[in-house]
């Protein structure tokens, strides 16, 4: 229960009681009834007499000014107590199902405020009018008059408090309509300063289309305070935990993943991946040129010339005698 709502309910309880005091509790109506010679203890006179409790005067007439001051002070005290008690009782009223509680609270506040104000008026009138000390019945009569007014007509304050309760509840429901961000069970947007948290797109607005197939995102650094929100991620990947991609030992062409069609955007057909470039076999190393061996029995011209020129040098004289010659 907000403070504004409690004040509205207290104002609803005060308005009908204030109208009774203005219309029936003024000095002119009271003087006219007294001049008519009505007997307050006969017939329906007592309930009418209770209506004259929050009475006030502007001129003393045949009485003294002390009497006027005491009556006006009692009226002010009564309404102050009524407001305070109504605000205190409104705090205990259920904000959703407090219609009956509002009526009971208004009635209770009127009874208590009337009894306390009547007691104070009785004590002060005894001082202002020089009433003897044995004036207990006079004070008790003032208390009974105030409490009887609240008991008989406090339901009017309860109805006014109920009206204020209904009006304040209607304003609260209009201020927070269902479907707005921040309501329980309604989608909302993430704060832009939170790192790696996407901003949810409103219903009916298509998300920005990606020109390339989806690739798992790398770990992103923490976004500074007040920075720009990051680019949204498709909803199908928002609830999947992030995993570090495993890179193979040898790069191989991977088929492209078809992009899931989004609401309000025509689907993009999958594009064929480019074929892997063919690797040419490495060229074999050229064998070094080996000299071809000459065929047996073939002598070159240079070899024949060498034999002819060095024949004398190659002749060896054997000076030893053979065994047969001896």
Short mmCIF file of C-alpha atoms in Angstrom, two decimals:
data_model
loop_
_atom_site.label_atom_id
_atom_site.label_comp_id
_atom_site.label_asym_id
_atom_site.label_seq_id
_atom_site.Cartn_x
_atom_site.Cartn_y
_atom_site.Cartn_z
CA UNK A 1 0.00 0.00 0.00
CA UNK A 2 1.59 3.25 -1.14
CA UNK A 3 1.44 6.51 0.82
CA UNK A 4 -0.50 8.20 -1.94
CA UNK A 5 -3.15 5.51 -1.87
CA UNK A 6 -3.48 5.74 1.91
CA UNK A 7 -3.96 9.51 1.70
CA UNK A 8 -6.64 9.09 -0.97
CA UNK A 9 -8.50 6.63 1.23
CA UNK A 10 -8.22 8.93 4.26
CA UNK A 11 -9.55 11.82 2.19
CA UNK A 12 -12.51 9.69 1.15
CA UNK A 13 -13.30 9.04 4.81
CA UNK A 14 -13.09 12.73 5.78
CA UNK A 15 -15.26 14.18 2.98
CA UNK A 16 -18.72 12.84 4.07
CA UNK A 17 -18.10 13.67 7.75
CA UNK A 18 -16.99 17.18 6.81
CA UNK A 19 -20.20 17.68 4.80
CA UNK A 20 -22.29 16.67 7.83
CA UNK A 21 -20.39 19.11 10.03
CA UNK A 22 -20.74 21.98 7.54
CA UNK A 23 -24.42 21.45 6.75
CA UNK A 24 -25.81 20.36 10.14
CA UNK A 25 -23.22 21.31 12.74
CA UNK A 26 -23.13 25.06 12.11
CA UNK A 27 -24.42 27.53 14.68
CA UNK A 28 -27.48 28.60 12.67
CA UNK A 29 -28.98 25.10 12.36
CA UNK A 30 -28.28 24.36 16.03
CA UNK A 31 -29.85 27.64 17.19
CA UNK A 32 -32.94 26.95 15.04
CA UNK A 33 -33.35 23.46 16.53
CA UNK A 34 -32.94 24.83 20.06
CA UNK A 35 -35.52 27.53 19.41
CA UNK A 36 -37.98 24.90 18.14
CA UNK A 37 -38.06 23.27 21.56
CA UNK A 38 -37.15 19.75 20.42
CA UNK A 39 -36.89 17.20 23.22
CA UNK A 40 -33.67 15.27 22.58
CA UNK A 41 -34.70 12.29 24.70
CA UNK A 42 -37.93 11.42 22.86
CA UNK A 43 -38.62 9.46 19.66
CA UNK A 44 -36.05 9.88 16.93
CA UNK A 45 -34.47 12.89 18.59
CA UNK A 46 -31.37 11.07 19.96
CA UNK A 47 -30.09 10.01 16.48
CA UNK A 48 -30.64 13.59 15.27
CA UNK A 49 -28.81 14.90 18.30
CA UNK A 50 -25.81 12.74 17.42
CA UNK A 51 -25.62 14.47 14.03
CA UNK A 52 -24.86 17.76 15.81
CA UNK A 53 -21.68 16.47 17.44
CA UNK A 54 -18.97 18.04 15.20
CA UNK A 55 -20.51 21.48 15.79
CA UNK A 56 -18.74 24.79 15.30
CA UNK A 57 -19.53 28.47 15.82
CA UNK A 58 -18.27 31.79 14.47
CA UNK A 59 -19.93 34.11 16.99
CA UNK A 60 -20.53 33.46 20.70
CA UNK A 61 -24.12 34.73 20.81
CA UNK A 62 -25.30 34.50 24.42
CA UNK A 63 -22.23 32.42 25.43
CA UNK A 64 -18.64 33.46 26.09
CA UNK A 65 -15.76 33.36 23.66
CA UNK A 66 -14.22 30.52 25.61
CA UNK A 67 -17.16 28.34 24.66
CA UNK A 68 -16.66 29.14 20.95
CA UNK A 69 -12.92 28.39 21.19
CA UNK A 70 -13.54 25.03 22.87
CA UNK A 71 -16.11 23.93 20.24
CA UNK A 72 -13.92 24.93 17.30
CA UNK A 73 -10.86 23.27 18.84
CA UNK A 74 -12.88 20.07 19.33
CA UNK A 75 -13.90 20.05 15.65
CA UNK A 76 -10.30 20.50 14.47
CA UNK A 77 -9.06 17.79 16.84
CA UNK A 78 -11.76 15.40 15.66
CA UNK A 79 -10.80 15.72 11.97
CA UNK A 80 -7.07 15.47 12.68
CA UNK A 81 -7.61 12.25 14.62
CA UNK A 82 -9.89 10.93 11.88
CA UNK A 83 -7.22 11.49 9.20
CA UNK A 84 -4.44 9.90 11.27
CA UNK A 85 -6.51 6.86 12.20
CA UNK A 86 -7.72 6.40 8.62
CA UNK A 87 -4.15 6.49 7.28
CA UNK A 88 -2.97 4.05 9.95
CA UNK A 89 -5.86 1.69 9.26
CA UNK A 90 -5.35 1.87 5.48
CA UNK A 91 -1.90 0.34 5.87
CA UNK A 92 -3.49 -2.88 7.13
CA UNK A 93 -5.97 -3.10 4.24
CA UNK A 94 -5.20 -5.65 1.53
CA UNK A 95 -4.26 -3.85 -1.68
CA UNK A 96 -6.14 -6.37 -3.86
CA UNK A 97 -9.08 -7.64 -1.76
CA UNK A 98 -9.60 -4.89 0.78
CA UNK A 99 -13.08 -3.56 -0.07
CA UNK A 100 -14.73 -4.74 3.16
CA UNK A 101 -11.64 -3.80 5.13
CA UNK A 102 -11.84 -0.22 3.84
CA UNK A 103 -15.45 0.14 5.05
CA UNK A 104 -14.67 -1.29 8.49
CA UNK A 105 -11.56 0.89 8.81
CA UNK A 106 -13.50 4.08 8.07
CA UNK A 107 -16.20 3.20 10.58
CA UNK A 108 -13.65 2.30 13.27
CA UNK A 109 -11.66 5.51 12.74
CA UNK A 110 -14.81 7.63 13.16
CA UNK A 111 -15.81 5.92 16.41
CA UNK A 112 -12.35 6.27 17.99
CA UNK A 113 -11.84 9.86 16.81
CA UNK A 114 -15.31 10.85 18.09
CA UNK A 115 -14.70 9.33 21.51
CA UNK A 116 -11.30 11.01 22.01
CA UNK A 117 -12.50 14.39 20.73
CA UNK A 118 -15.61 14.19 22.95
CA UNK A 119 -13.46 13.53 26.00
CA UNK A 120 -11.24 16.55 25.28
CA UNK A 121 -14.27 18.79 24.65
CA UNK A 122 -15.83 17.73 27.97
CA UNK A 123 -12.64 18.45 29.92
CA UNK A 124 -12.13 21.85 28.29
CA UNK A 125 -15.79 22.90 28.64
CA UNK A 126 -15.64 22.21 32.36
CA UNK A 127 -12.71 24.60 32.57
CA UNK A 128 -14.22 27.25 30.27
CA UNK A 129 -17.70 27.28 31.85
CA UNK A 130 -16.56 26.91 35.50
CA UNK A 131 -18.44 23.66 36.06
CA UNK A 132 -18.03 22.16 39.57
CA UNK A 133 -15.52 19.38 40.17
CA UNK A 134 -18.23 16.72 40.51
CA UNK A 135 -18.85 16.97 36.76
CA UNK A 136 -18.04 13.37 35.85
CA UNK A 137 -21.40 12.77 34.18
CA UNK A 138 -20.85 15.86 32.02
CA UNK A 139 -17.52 14.56 30.68
CA UNK A 140 -18.96 11.07 30.24
CA UNK A 141 -21.89 12.55 28.30
CA UNK A 142 -19.48 14.36 25.95
CA UNK A 143 -17.58 11.12 25.32
CA UNK A 144 -20.84 9.24 24.72
CA UNK A 145 -22.03 11.86 22.25
CA UNK A 146 -18.83 11.66 20.16
CA UNK A 147 -18.64 7.86 20.19
CA UNK A 148 -22.37 7.56 19.39
CA UNK A 149 -21.93 9.79 16.35
CA UNK A 150 -19.14 7.53 15.06
CA UNK A 151 -21.09 4.38 15.84
CA UNK A 152 -24.25 5.55 14.03
CA UNK A 153 -22.77 7.44 11.07
CA UNK A 154 -19.26 6.07 10.75
CA UNK A 155 -20.38 3.88 7.87
CA UNK A 156 -20.52 7.05 5.75
CA UNK A 157 -16.80 7.48 6.34
CA UNK A 158 -16.36 3.80 5.49
CA UNK A 159 -18.14 4.25 2.15
CA UNK A 160 -15.97 7.26 1.37
CA UNK A 161 -12.87 5.25 2.22
CA UNK A 162 -14.08 2.44 -0.04
CA UNK A 163 -14.52 4.90 -2.90
CA UNK A 164 -10.97 6.17 -2.40
CA UNK A 165 -9.72 2.57 -2.32
CA UNK A 166 -11.37 1.77 -5.65
CA UNK A 167 -10.18 4.98 -7.30
CA UNK A 168 -6.58 4.48 -6.22
CA UNK A 169 -6.62 0.85 -7.35
CA UNK A 170 -7.86 1.89 -10.81
CA UNK A 171 -5.02 4.40 -11.14
CA UNK A 172 -2.45 1.82 -10.15
CA UNK A 173 -3.75 -0.69 -12.72
CA UNK A 174 -3.72 1.97 -15.46
CA UNK A 175 -0.19 3.00 -14.57
CA UNK A 176 1.09 -0.57 -14.99
CA UNK A 177 -0.66 -2.19 -17.90
CA UNK A 178 0.05 -5.85 -18.62
CA UNK A 179 2.52 -6.45 -21.38
CA UNK A 180 4.90 -3.62 -20.52
CA UNK A 181 8.57 -4.33 -19.82
CA UNK A 182 9.35 -4.93 -16.20
CA UNK A 183 6.10 -6.80 -15.43
CA UNK A 184 6.31 -10.36 -14.04
CA UNK A 185 6.24 -12.92 -16.83
CA UNK A 186 6.71 -10.35 -19.58
CA UNK A 187 9.76 -10.20 -21.85
CA UNK A 188 12.13 -7.35 -21.24
CA UNK A 189 15.39 -6.00 -22.54
CA UNK A 190 18.74 -6.63 -20.98
CA UNK A 191 20.78 -3.74 -19.69
CA UNK A 192 23.23 -2.53 -22.34
CA UNK A 193 26.18 -2.50 -19.92
CA UNK A 194 26.07 -6.25 -19.29
CA UNK A 195 28.75 -8.10 -21.25
CA UNK A 196 27.77 -10.62 -23.90
CA UNK A 197 24.03 -10.24 -23.23
CA UNK A 198 21.94 -9.69 -26.37
CA UNK A 199 19.14 -7.16 -26.56
CA UNK A 200 15.89 -8.92 -27.34
CA UNK A 201 14.07 -7.72 -30.42
CA UNK A 202 10.45 -6.55 -30.00
CA UNK A 203 7.76 -8.91 -31.18
CA UNK A 204 7.03 -8.53 -34.90
CA UNK A 205 10.30 -6.78 -35.74
CA UNK A 206 12.67 -9.00 -37.75
CA UNK A 207 16.19 -9.43 -36.55
CA UNK A 208 18.98 -8.13 -38.81
CA UNK A 209 19.83 -10.67 -41.50
CA UNK A 210 23.35 -12.01 -41.63
CA UNK A 211 25.12 -12.08 -44.97
CA UNK A 212 27.29 -15.10 -44.12
CA UNK A 213 26.46 -18.41 -42.46
CA UNK A 214 26.62 -18.51 -38.72
CA UNK A 215 30.05 -19.15 -37.23
CA UNK A 216 30.51 -19.71 -33.48
CA UNK A 217 31.68 -16.52 -31.88
CA UNK A 218 34.99 -16.27 -30.11
CA UNK A 219 35.25 -15.20 -26.50
CA UNK A 220 34.44 -11.52 -26.37
CA UNK A 221 36.16 -9.05 -24.04
CA UNK A 222 34.16 -7.42 -21.33
CA UNK A 223 32.22 -4.44 -22.57
CA UNK A 224 33.00 -1.13 -20.77
CA UNK A 225 30.41 0.60 -18.64
CA UNK A 226 27.89 2.52 -20.77
CA UNK A 227 29.16 1.04 -24.05
CA UNK A 228 27.09 0.27 -27.08
CA UNK A 229 25.13 -3.00 -26.97
CA UNK A 230 26.55 -5.83 -29.01
CA UNK A 231 24.99 -7.26 -32.12
CA UNK A 232 22.12 -9.65 -31.34
CA UNK A 233 22.51 -13.37 -31.82
CA UNK A 234 19.71 -15.56 -33.28
CA UNK A 235 17.44 -17.00 -30.66
CA UNK A 236 18.29 -20.59 -31.57
CA UNK A 237 21.85 -20.07 -30.30
CA UNK A 238 21.04 -17.99 -27.22
CA UNK A 239 20.21 -20.90 -24.94
CA UNK A 240 23.12 -23.11 -26.09
CA UNK A 241 26.26 -22.92 -23.93
CA UNK A 242 29.26 -21.56 -25.71
CA UNK A 243 31.91 -24.13 -26.67
CA UNK A 244 35.37 -23.50 -28.00
CA UNK A 245 35.51 -24.78 -31.59
CA UNK A 246 37.87 -27.71 -32.23
CA UNK A 247 40.18 -27.08 -35.15
CA UNK A 248 41.31 -30.22 -37.09
CA UNK A 249 44.94 -31.02 -37.77
CA UNK A 250 44.48 -30.63 -41.51
CA UNK A 251 42.23 -27.97 -42.94
CA UNK A 252 39.35 -29.60 -44.74
CA UNK A 253 36.43 -27.93 -46.49
CA UNK A 254 33.34 -28.00 -44.30
CA UNK A 255 29.82 -27.83 -45.67
CA UNK A 256 28.01 -24.60 -44.95
CA UNK A 257 25.19 -24.72 -42.44
CA UNK A 258 21.86 -23.45 -43.77
CA UNK A 259 20.63 -20.39 -41.95
CA UNK A 260 17.35 -20.81 -40.15
CA UNK A 261 14.65 -18.53 -41.67
CA UNK A 262 13.67 -15.67 -39.40
CA UNK A 263 10.29 -14.11 -38.89
CA UNK A 264 9.44 -11.58 -41.61
CA UNK A 265 12.61 -12.22 -43.70
CA UNK A 266 12.72 -14.56 -46.76
CA UNK A 267 15.07 -17.50 -46.25
CA UNK A 268 18.48 -17.38 -47.91
CA UNK A 269 19.25 -20.51 -50.00
CA UNK A 270 22.43 -22.34 -49.00
CA UNK A 271 25.43 -21.50 -51.17
CA UNK A 272 27.71 -24.31 -52.39
CA UNK A 273 31.15 -24.25 -50.90
CA UNK A 274 34.14 -23.67 -53.17
CA UNK A 275 36.05 -26.87 -54.11
CA UNK A 276 39.39 -27.37 -52.48
CA UNK A 277 42.35 -26.49 -54.72
CA UNK A 278 44.05 -29.52 -56.23
CA UNK A 279 47.63 -30.00 -55.16
CA UNK A 280 50.02 -30.89 -57.98
CA UNK A 281 52.45 -33.76 -57.23
CA UNK A 282 55.97 -32.57 -56.52
CA UNK A 283 58.31 -32.74 -59.49
CA UNK A 284 60.83 -35.60 -59.32
CA UNK A 285 64.40 -34.55 -58.89
CA UNK A 286 66.44 -34.90 -62.10
CA UNK A 287 69.04 -37.64 -61.92
CA UNK A 288 72.63 -36.43 -62.50
CA UNK A 289 74.16 -37.31 -65.83
CA UNK A 290 76.39 -40.38 -65.47
CA UNK A 291 79.11 -41.12 -67.98
CA UNK A 292 78.38 -44.06 -70.17
CA UNK A 293 80.96 -46.84 -69.92
CA UNK A 294 82.84 -47.56 -73.10
CA UNK A 295 82.22 -50.82 -74.79
CA UNK A 296 84.97 -53.42 -74.42
CA UNK A 297 87.32 -53.74 -77.33
CA UNK A 298 86.68 -50.23 -78.54
CA UNK A 299 89.62 -47.94 -78.37
CA UNK A 300 89.52 -44.36 -79.10
CA UNK A 301 91.80 -42.55 -81.42
CA UNK A 302 93.52 -40.76 -78.59
CA UNK A 303 94.39 -44.03 -76.90
CA UNK A 304 96.00 -45.38 -80.11
CA UNK A 305 98.09 -42.25 -80.44
CA UNK A 306 99.28 -42.53 -76.87
CA UNK A 307 100.39 -46.11 -77.41
CA UNK A 308 102.44 -45.21 -80.46
CA UNK A 309 104.22 -42.27 -78.86
CA UNK A 310 105.25 -43.95 -75.59
CA UNK A 311 106.29 -47.32 -76.93
CA UNK A 312 110.06 -46.85 -76.26
CA UNK A 313 109.38 -45.65 -72.75
CA UNK A 314 107.43 -48.73 -71.97
CA UNK A 315 110.14 -51.19 -73.14
CA UNK A 316 111.85 -52.93 -70.24
CA UNK A 317 115.19 -54.72 -70.67
CA UNK A 318 115.39 -57.87 -68.69
CA UNK A 319 119.01 -58.51 -67.81
CA UNK A 320 118.41 -61.63 -65.87
CA UNK A 321 119.13 -64.93 -67.42
CA UNK A 322 116.62 -67.58 -67.64
CA UNK A 323 117.30 -70.89 -65.99
CA UNK A 324 117.35 -72.77 -69.27
CA UNK A 325 120.11 -70.60 -70.78
CA UNK A 326 122.55 -71.38 -68.01
#
